[in-house]
Amino acid sequence: MTSPWNGRFSCFDLVARTADCARTIVYAGDVEIGGDDFVVMAGPCAVESERQLLLTAETVAAAGAQVLRGGAYKPRSSPYSFQGLGLEGLKILRKAREETGLAIVTEVMSEQDVDLVAEYADLLQVGTRSMENYALLEKLGECGRPVLLKRGMTATLEELPRSAQVIALSGNRQIVLCERGIRTFETATRNTLDIAAVPVLKTVSHLPVIVDPSHAAGVRCLVPVLARVAAVAGADGLLVEVHPSPDEAMSDGAQSLTFGGFRGMMGDLQPCLEIRDADRRPVPQRVRPRLVAAGGSE
Ligand code: PEP
Ligand code: MN
């Protein structure tokens, strides 16, 4: 398989795609990421209370989400912002899984917390600020759980699979890559969604690729359209923030969808998923009809 990029990525051999290698399917509990299904992971930025999380879990499950997101350990830009409920938040996430059957994705920020978070989560999230925390990545290589690796906000596309290679070298190839927007000179959005990341990463790596439109947009009105674009670009799924009452959220309320907004986003995705699925089908071999001159013989 040749592409303009393979030469630059092939050194990360455990995650690089080669002509004959199969695509990796990552298993978050029973949920297959990177298979035929478009997997939607949805929930609040932070776990704030049992009531908030259970209500959100039931709502997103009914609308078609398969994975519940929610941060128990929050990497906030300011030390004065809400830092998450920690262990209490993990226990609430476990309860939500028991009640709804949704798989759980939640962030782990320190290698010291990996064993604890792995007891509660089906998929361990590495946030944008931690993409190059190699002590954390190495520990995640040994944790026995799949990893959702977010692109660093100033990382190039080459640096994302490089970090994935660190996890794989430590023994874990169950990794999902996530494009969540990067820092550019643009300020109308919180980050700039680099949509080309999806086809490039799908070409150079056998790992699943998902998109987080919430942290890219920074405002909820843009989230549904970025989600649709992600589906058409061939993403394997989404990570989306949803809150029962976004204006009262303790983090990232401005970019969190309301319940109605989430249902609307899911409905509007359908035509885009059909385009995505058509693009994935193998192109039929066209056989050119043999032309026979009128009155002539073959
Ligand atoms: C999050 O998912 O809430 C989060 C903090 O994401 P990021 O690391 O992409 O900023
Ligand atoms: Mn957030």
Short mmCIF file of N, CA and C in Angstrom, two decimals, residues 10-152:
data_model
loop_
_atom_site.label_atom_id
_atom_site.label_comp_id
_atom_site.label_asym_id
_atom_site.label_seq_id
_atom_site.Cartn_x
_atom_site.Cartn_y
_atom_site.Cartn_z
N SER A 10 6.06 4.72 8.83
CA SER A 10 6.29 3.29 8.91
C SER A 10 7.23 2.90 10.05
N CYS A 11 8.03 3.89 10.56
CA CYS A 11 8.92 3.55 11.67
C CYS A 11 8.14 3.19 12.95
N PHE A 12 6.88 3.63 13.03
CA PHE A 12 6.08 3.26 14.21
C PHE A 12 5.38 1.95 13.86
N ASP A 13 6.19 0.90 13.73
CA ASP A 13 5.76 -0.31 13.04
C ASP A 13 4.61 -1.05 13.73
N LEU A 14 4.44 -0.89 15.04
CA LEU A 14 3.37 -1.65 15.71
C LEU A 14 1.99 -1.05 15.45
N VAL A 15 1.96 0.20 15.05
CA VAL A 15 0.66 0.83 14.79
C VAL A 15 0.49 1.23 13.32
N ALA A 16 1.56 1.08 12.52
CA ALA A 16 1.50 1.49 11.11
C ALA A 16 0.73 0.47 10.29
N ARG A 17 0.07 0.97 9.25
CA ARG A 17 -0.69 0.08 8.38
C ARG A 17 0.20 -0.38 7.24
N THR A 18 0.16 -1.67 6.98
CA THR A 18 0.90 -2.20 5.85
C THR A 18 -0.10 -2.83 4.88
N ALA A 19 0.39 -3.21 3.70
CA ALA A 19 -0.52 -3.68 2.65
C ALA A 19 -1.37 -4.86 3.12
N ASP A 20 -0.78 -5.75 3.89
CA ASP A 20 -1.51 -6.98 4.22
C ASP A 20 -2.05 -7.02 5.65
N CYS A 21 -1.94 -5.91 6.41
CA CYS A 21 -2.40 -6.02 7.80
C CYS A 21 -3.88 -5.69 7.93
N ALA A 22 -4.52 -6.39 8.87
CA ALA A 22 -5.95 -6.15 9.11
C ALA A 22 -6.11 -4.91 9.98
N ARG A 23 -7.26 -4.27 9.88
CA ARG A 23 -7.54 -3.14 10.77
C ARG A 23 -7.79 -3.67 12.18
N THR A 24 -7.35 -2.90 13.17
CA THR A 24 -7.56 -3.32 14.56
C THR A 24 -8.97 -2.97 15.01
N ILE A 25 -9.60 -3.92 15.69
CA ILE A 25 -10.86 -3.62 16.36
C ILE A 25 -10.55 -3.53 17.85
N VAL A 26 -10.97 -2.43 18.44
CA VAL A 26 -10.73 -2.22 19.87
C VAL A 26 -12.02 -2.55 20.62
N TYR A 27 -11.90 -3.31 21.70
CA TYR A 27 -13.07 -3.75 22.46
C TYR A 27 -13.18 -2.98 23.77
N ALA A 28 -14.16 -2.09 23.85
CA ALA A 28 -14.45 -1.40 25.10
C ALA A 28 -15.63 -2.15 25.71
N GLY A 29 -15.36 -3.05 26.66
CA GLY A 29 -16.40 -3.97 27.10
C GLY A 29 -16.82 -4.79 25.89
N ASP A 30 -18.13 -4.78 25.58
CA ASP A 30 -18.61 -5.53 24.41
C ASP A 30 -18.68 -4.67 23.16
N VAL A 31 -18.33 -3.41 23.27
CA VAL A 31 -18.47 -2.50 22.12
C VAL A 31 -17.24 -2.61 21.22
N GLU A 32 -17.51 -2.81 19.93
CA GLU A 32 -16.42 -2.91 18.95
C GLU A 32 -16.18 -1.55 18.31
N ILE A 33 -14.96 -1.03 18.47
CA ILE A 33 -14.62 0.25 17.85
C ILE A 33 -13.65 -0.05 16.70
N GLY A 34 -13.99 0.44 15.50
CA GLY A 34 -13.14 0.17 14.34
C GLY A 34 -13.72 -0.91 13.45
N GLY A 35 -14.89 -1.45 13.82
CA GLY A 35 -15.60 -2.41 12.96
C GLY A 35 -16.55 -1.65 12.05
N ASP A 36 -17.69 -2.28 11.72
CA ASP A 36 -18.62 -1.63 10.81
C ASP A 36 -19.40 -0.49 11.48
N ASP A 37 -19.66 -0.63 12.78
CA ASP A 37 -20.51 0.36 13.46
C ASP A 37 -19.80 1.68 13.68
N PHE A 38 -20.57 2.76 13.64
CA PHE A 38 -20.10 4.10 14.02
C PHE A 38 -20.43 4.23 15.51
N VAL A 39 -19.40 4.30 16.34
CA VAL A 39 -19.61 4.22 17.80
C VAL A 39 -19.66 5.63 18.40
N VAL A 40 -20.78 5.95 19.03
CA VAL A 40 -20.91 7.27 19.66
C VAL A 40 -20.69 7.13 21.17
N MET A 41 -19.72 7.92 21.65
CA MET A 41 -19.41 7.97 23.09
C MET A 41 -19.89 9.34 23.56
N ALA A 42 -20.77 9.37 24.54
CA ALA A 42 -21.37 10.65 24.91
C ALA A 42 -21.58 10.72 26.41
N GLY A 43 -21.58 11.96 26.92
CA GLY A 43 -21.81 12.17 28.35
C GLY A 43 -21.20 13.49 28.75
N PRO A 44 -21.28 13.81 30.04
CA PRO A 44 -20.78 15.11 30.49
C PRO A 44 -19.26 15.19 30.45
N CYS A 45 -18.77 16.42 30.41
CA CYS A 45 -17.32 16.60 30.52
C CYS A 45 -16.86 15.99 31.84
N ALA A 46 -17.52 16.38 32.94
CA ALA A 46 -17.13 15.88 34.26
C ALA A 46 -18.32 15.20 34.94
N VAL A 47 -18.03 14.14 35.69
CA VAL A 47 -19.05 13.56 36.56
C VAL A 47 -19.25 14.53 37.72
N GLU A 48 -20.48 15.01 37.89
CA GLU A 48 -20.75 16.00 38.95
C GLU A 48 -21.57 15.41 40.09
N SER A 49 -22.49 14.50 39.74
CA SER A 49 -23.32 13.87 40.77
C SER A 49 -23.92 12.60 40.16
N GLU A 50 -24.45 11.73 41.05
CA GLU A 50 -25.06 10.50 40.56
C GLU A 50 -26.28 10.82 39.69
N ARG A 51 -27.06 11.77 40.16
CA ARG A 51 -28.28 12.12 39.41
C ARG A 51 -27.94 12.64 38.01
N GLN A 52 -26.96 13.55 37.95
CA GLN A 52 -26.56 14.13 36.65
C GLN A 52 -26.09 13.03 35.71
N LEU A 53 -25.28 12.09 36.22
CA LEU A 53 -24.70 11.10 35.32
C LEU A 53 -25.74 10.07 34.88
N LEU A 54 -26.56 9.60 35.83
CA LEU A 54 -27.54 8.55 35.46
C LEU A 54 -28.57 9.08 34.46
N LEU A 55 -29.01 10.30 34.70
CA LEU A 55 -29.97 10.91 33.77
C LEU A 55 -29.35 11.02 32.37
N THR A 56 -28.10 11.46 32.32
CA THR A 56 -27.42 11.60 31.02
C THR A 56 -27.22 10.23 30.38
N ALA A 57 -26.82 9.25 31.19
CA ALA A 57 -26.56 7.91 30.65
C ALA A 57 -27.81 7.34 30.02
N GLU A 58 -28.93 7.44 30.71
CA GLU A 58 -30.19 6.89 30.16
C GLU A 58 -30.56 7.61 28.86
N THR A 59 -30.37 8.91 28.85
CA THR A 59 -30.77 9.69 27.66
C THR A 59 -29.90 9.36 26.45
N VAL A 60 -28.58 9.33 26.66
CA VAL A 60 -27.70 9.08 25.49
C VAL A 60 -27.84 7.64 25.01
N ALA A 61 -28.08 6.70 25.95
CA ALA A 61 -28.27 5.30 25.53
C ALA A 61 -29.54 5.18 24.68
N ALA A 62 -30.61 5.84 25.11
CA ALA A 62 -31.87 5.76 24.35
C ALA A 62 -31.71 6.37 22.96
N ALA A 63 -30.79 7.33 22.82
CA ALA A 63 -30.60 7.98 21.51
C ALA A 63 -29.57 7.24 20.65
N GLY A 64 -28.97 6.17 21.16
CA GLY A 64 -28.08 5.36 20.32
C GLY A 64 -26.61 5.37 20.69
N ALA A 65 -26.23 6.06 21.78
CA ALA A 65 -24.82 5.99 22.19
C ALA A 65 -24.51 4.60 22.74
N GLN A 66 -23.27 4.18 22.58
CA GLN A 66 -22.87 2.86 23.09
C GLN A 66 -21.89 2.96 24.25
N VAL A 67 -21.29 4.14 24.40
CA VAL A 67 -20.27 4.33 25.45
C VAL A 67 -20.62 5.62 26.19
N LEU A 68 -20.47 5.60 27.52
CA LEU A 68 -20.72 6.78 28.34
C LEU A 68 -19.39 7.43 28.71
N ARG A 69 -19.26 8.72 28.42
CA ARG A 69 -18.07 9.44 28.83
C ARG A 69 -18.36 10.26 30.09
N GLY A 70 -17.31 10.57 30.84
CA GLY A 70 -17.46 11.41 32.03
C GLY A 70 -16.14 11.42 32.76
N GLY A 71 -15.63 12.61 33.03
CA GLY A 71 -14.33 12.71 33.69
C GLY A 71 -14.48 12.67 35.21
N ALA A 72 -13.70 11.81 35.84
CA ALA A 72 -13.62 11.78 37.31
C ALA A 72 -12.37 12.54 37.76
N TYR A 73 -11.34 12.48 36.93
CA TYR A 73 -10.10 13.25 37.16
C TYR A 73 -10.02 14.25 36.01
N LYS A 74 -10.11 15.53 36.32
CA LYS A 74 -10.20 16.54 35.27
C LYS A 74 -8.91 17.35 35.13
N PRO A 75 -8.34 17.37 33.94
CA PRO A 75 -7.15 18.21 33.70
C PRO A 75 -7.60 19.62 33.35
N ARG A 76 -7.80 20.50 34.31
CA ARG A 76 -8.31 21.84 34.03
C ARG A 76 -7.16 22.81 33.77
N SER A 77 -7.42 23.78 32.90
CA SER A 77 -6.38 24.75 32.58
C SER A 77 -6.05 25.59 33.81
N SER A 78 -7.06 25.87 34.64
CA SER A 78 -6.81 26.67 35.84
C SER A 78 -6.83 25.80 37.10
N PRO A 79 -5.89 26.03 38.01
CA PRO A 79 -5.89 25.24 39.26
C PRO A 79 -7.08 25.58 40.16
N TYR A 80 -7.82 26.69 39.82
CA TYR A 80 -8.96 27.08 40.64
C TYR A 80 -10.28 26.49 40.13
N SER A 81 -10.22 25.79 38.98
CA SER A 81 -11.44 25.19 38.42
C SER A 81 -11.68 23.83 39.08
N PHE A 82 -12.93 23.35 38.94
CA PHE A 82 -13.34 22.04 39.48
C PHE A 82 -12.41 20.94 38.94
N GLN A 83 -11.83 20.15 39.82
CA GLN A 83 -10.83 19.16 39.40
C GLN A 83 -11.40 17.74 39.28
N GLY A 84 -12.71 17.59 39.51
CA GLY A 84 -13.32 16.26 39.37
C GLY A 84 -13.53 15.60 40.73
N LEU A 85 -14.42 14.57 40.75
CA LEU A 85 -14.77 13.91 42.02
C LEU A 85 -13.82 12.76 42.37
N GLY A 86 -12.88 12.43 41.48
CA GLY A 86 -11.93 11.36 41.78
C GLY A 86 -12.63 10.02 41.95
N LEU A 87 -12.27 9.29 43.00
CA LEU A 87 -12.79 7.94 43.22
C LEU A 87 -14.32 7.92 43.29
N GLU A 88 -14.90 8.93 43.91
CA GLU A 88 -16.37 8.98 43.99
C GLU A 88 -16.97 9.03 42.57
N GLY A 89 -16.32 9.77 41.68
CA GLY A 89 -16.78 9.84 40.30
C GLY A 89 -16.67 8.49 39.60
N LEU A 90 -15.60 7.76 39.88
CA LEU A 90 -15.44 6.42 39.27
C LEU A 90 -16.57 5.50 39.73
N LYS A 91 -16.94 5.61 41.00
CA LYS A 91 -18.01 4.75 41.53
C LYS A 91 -19.36 5.08 40.88
N ILE A 92 -19.57 6.36 40.62
CA ILE A 92 -20.82 6.75 39.94
C ILE A 92 -20.82 6.22 38.50
N LEU A 93 -19.66 6.27 37.85
CA LEU A 93 -19.57 5.73 36.48
C LEU A 93 -19.89 4.23 36.48
N ARG A 94 -19.38 3.53 37.47
CA ARG A 94 -19.64 2.07 37.53
C ARG A 94 -21.14 1.82 37.69
N LYS A 95 -21.77 2.63 38.54
CA LYS A 95 -23.21 2.47 38.75
C LYS A 95 -23.97 2.71 37.44
N ALA A 96 -23.55 3.71 36.70
CA ALA A 96 -24.22 4.02 35.42
C ALA A 96 -24.06 2.84 34.45
N ARG A 97 -22.89 2.21 34.48
CA ARG A 97 -22.72 1.03 33.60
C ARG A 97 -23.67 -0.08 34.01
N GLU A 98 -23.77 -0.30 35.33
CA GLU A 98 -24.66 -1.37 35.81
C GLU A 98 -26.11 -1.10 35.41
N GLU A 99 -26.52 0.16 35.47
CA GLU A 99 -27.93 0.47 35.21
C GLU A 99 -28.28 0.57 33.73
N THR A 100 -27.30 0.90 32.88
CA THR A 100 -27.64 1.11 31.47
C THR A 100 -26.97 0.13 30.52
N GLY A 101 -25.92 -0.55 30.98
CA GLY A 101 -25.18 -1.45 30.09
C GLY A 101 -24.19 -0.72 29.19
N LEU A 102 -24.11 0.62 29.31
CA LEU A 102 -23.14 1.36 28.49
C LEU A 102 -21.71 1.04 28.96
N ALA A 103 -20.79 0.98 28.02
CA ALA A 103 -19.36 0.88 28.39
C ALA A 103 -18.93 2.27 28.88
N ILE A 104 -17.84 2.31 29.64
CA ILE A 104 -17.41 3.56 30.26
C ILE A 104 -16.03 3.99 29.73
N VAL A 105 -15.95 5.27 29.32
CA VAL A 105 -14.64 5.86 29.02
C VAL A 105 -14.41 7.03 29.96
N THR A 106 -13.22 7.07 30.58
CA THR A 106 -12.91 8.16 31.48
C THR A 106 -11.41 8.42 31.47
N GLU A 107 -11.05 9.66 31.77
CA GLU A 107 -9.63 10.05 31.64
C GLU A 107 -8.79 9.61 32.83
N VAL A 108 -7.55 9.24 32.53
CA VAL A 108 -6.56 9.01 33.58
C VAL A 108 -5.40 9.97 33.32
N MET A 109 -5.00 10.70 34.37
CA MET A 109 -4.00 11.75 34.17
C MET A 109 -2.61 11.37 34.67
N SER A 110 -2.56 10.41 35.58
CA SER A 110 -1.26 10.09 36.18
C SER A 110 -1.03 8.58 36.16
N GLU A 111 0.21 8.18 35.98
CA GLU A 111 0.50 6.74 35.97
C GLU A 111 0.14 6.10 37.31
N GLN A 112 0.13 6.93 38.37
CA GLN A 112 -0.20 6.37 39.69
C GLN A 112 -1.68 5.98 39.80
N ASP A 113 -2.51 6.55 38.94
CA ASP A 113 -3.95 6.26 39.01
C ASP A 113 -4.39 5.17 38.03
N VAL A 114 -3.46 4.68 37.18
CA VAL A 114 -3.88 3.78 36.09
C VAL A 114 -4.56 2.52 36.63
N ASP A 115 -3.98 1.88 37.65
CA ASP A 115 -4.56 0.62 38.14
C ASP A 115 -5.96 0.85 38.68
N LEU A 116 -6.14 1.95 39.42
CA LEU A 116 -7.45 2.25 39.99
C LEU A 116 -8.47 2.53 38.89
N VAL A 117 -8.13 3.39 37.95
CA VAL A 117 -9.08 3.74 36.89
C VAL A 117 -9.41 2.51 36.04
N ALA A 118 -8.42 1.64 35.83
CA ALA A 118 -8.66 0.43 35.03
C ALA A 118 -9.64 -0.52 35.71
N GLU A 119 -9.81 -0.41 37.02
CA GLU A 119 -10.80 -1.25 37.71
C GLU A 119 -12.22 -0.82 37.38
N TYR A 120 -12.40 0.45 37.02
CA TYR A 120 -13.74 1.00 36.83
C TYR A 120 -14.10 1.25 35.37
N ALA A 121 -13.10 1.48 34.52
CA ALA A 121 -13.38 1.93 33.14
C ALA A 121 -13.18 0.80 32.14
N ASP A 122 -13.91 0.88 31.02
CA ASP A 122 -13.71 -0.07 29.92
C ASP A 122 -12.71 0.45 28.92
N LEU A 123 -12.52 1.77 28.91
CA LEU A 123 -11.63 2.43 27.96
C LEU A 123 -10.99 3.60 28.70
N LEU A 124 -9.65 3.67 28.71
CA LEU A 124 -8.97 4.71 29.48
C LEU A 124 -8.53 5.83 28.55
N GLN A 125 -8.99 7.05 28.86
CA GLN A 125 -8.72 8.20 27.99
C GLN A 125 -7.43 8.90 28.41
N VAL A 126 -6.59 9.18 27.40
CA VAL A 126 -5.42 10.04 27.60
C VAL A 126 -5.78 11.38 26.99
N GLY A 127 -5.78 12.44 27.78
CA GLY A 127 -6.20 13.75 27.31
C GLY A 127 -5.12 14.42 26.48
N THR A 128 -5.53 15.51 25.83
CA THR A 128 -4.63 16.24 24.94
C THR A 128 -3.35 16.68 25.65
N ARG A 129 -3.49 17.05 26.95
CA ARG A 129 -2.31 17.55 27.69
C ARG A 129 -1.35 16.43 28.06
N SER A 130 -1.80 15.18 27.93
CA SER A 130 -0.97 14.05 28.38
C SER A 130 -0.41 13.22 27.23
N MET A 131 -0.65 13.65 25.97
CA MET A 131 -0.28 12.78 24.85
C MET A 131 1.20 12.39 24.86
N GLU A 132 2.03 13.26 25.43
CA GLU A 132 3.46 12.93 25.45
C GLU A 132 3.95 12.65 26.88
N ASN A 133 3.04 12.27 27.77
CA ASN A 133 3.45 11.85 29.11
C ASN A 133 3.86 10.38 29.02
N TYR A 134 5.13 10.14 28.75
CA TYR A 134 5.58 8.78 28.43
C TYR A 134 5.49 7.83 29.62
N ALA A 135 5.63 8.35 30.84
CA ALA A 135 5.47 7.47 32.01
C ALA A 135 4.04 6.94 32.06
N LEU A 136 3.08 7.82 31.76
CA LEU A 136 1.67 7.41 31.73
C LEU A 136 1.43 6.42 30.59
N LEU A 137 1.96 6.73 29.41
CA LEU A 137 1.74 5.86 28.25
C LEU A 137 2.32 4.46 28.49
N GLU A 138 3.51 4.41 29.09
CA GLU A 138 4.14 3.10 29.35
C GLU A 138 3.31 2.30 30.34
N LYS A 139 2.82 2.97 31.34
CA LYS A 139 1.98 2.26 32.34
C LYS A 139 0.69 1.76 31.68
N LEU A 140 0.13 2.55 30.76
CA LEU A 140 -1.08 2.13 30.06
C LEU A 140 -0.82 0.92 29.17
N GLY A 141 0.42 0.77 28.75
CA GLY A 141 0.79 -0.40 27.96
C GLY A 141 0.64 -1.69 28.74
N GLU A 142 0.66 -1.58 30.07
CA GLU A 142 0.59 -2.79 30.91
C GLU A 142 -0.74 -2.96 31.61
N CYS A 143 -1.72 -2.08 31.33
CA CYS A 143 -2.91 -2.04 32.20
C CYS A 143 -3.99 -3.05 31.83
N GLY A 144 -3.88 -3.67 30.65
CA GLY A 144 -4.87 -4.68 30.29
C GLY A 144 -6.21 -4.11 29.85
N ARG A 145 -6.29 -2.83 29.64
CA ARG A 145 -7.52 -2.18 29.16
C ARG A 145 -7.19 -1.38 27.90
N PRO A 146 -8.19 -1.20 27.01
CA PRO A 146 -7.93 -0.38 25.83
C PRO A 146 -7.76 1.09 26.19
N VAL A 147 -7.11 1.82 25.29
CA VAL A 147 -6.75 3.22 25.53
C VAL A 147 -7.33 4.10 24.42
N LEU A 148 -7.90 5.23 24.83
CA LEU A 148 -8.34 6.27 23.87
C LEU A 148 -7.30 7.38 23.94
N LEU A 149 -6.52 7.51 22.88
CA LEU A 149 -5.39 8.45 22.89
C LEU A 149 -5.76 9.69 22.10
N LYS A 150 -5.87 10.83 22.80
CA LYS A 150 -6.22 12.07 22.13
C LYS A 150 -4.97 12.75 21.58
N ARG A 151 -5.18 13.43 20.47
CA ARG A 151 -4.07 14.17 19.86
C ARG A 151 -3.73 15.39 20.72
N GLY A 152 -2.45 15.59 20.96
CA GLY A 152 -2.03 16.78 21.68
C GLY A 152 -2.45 18.03 20.92
#
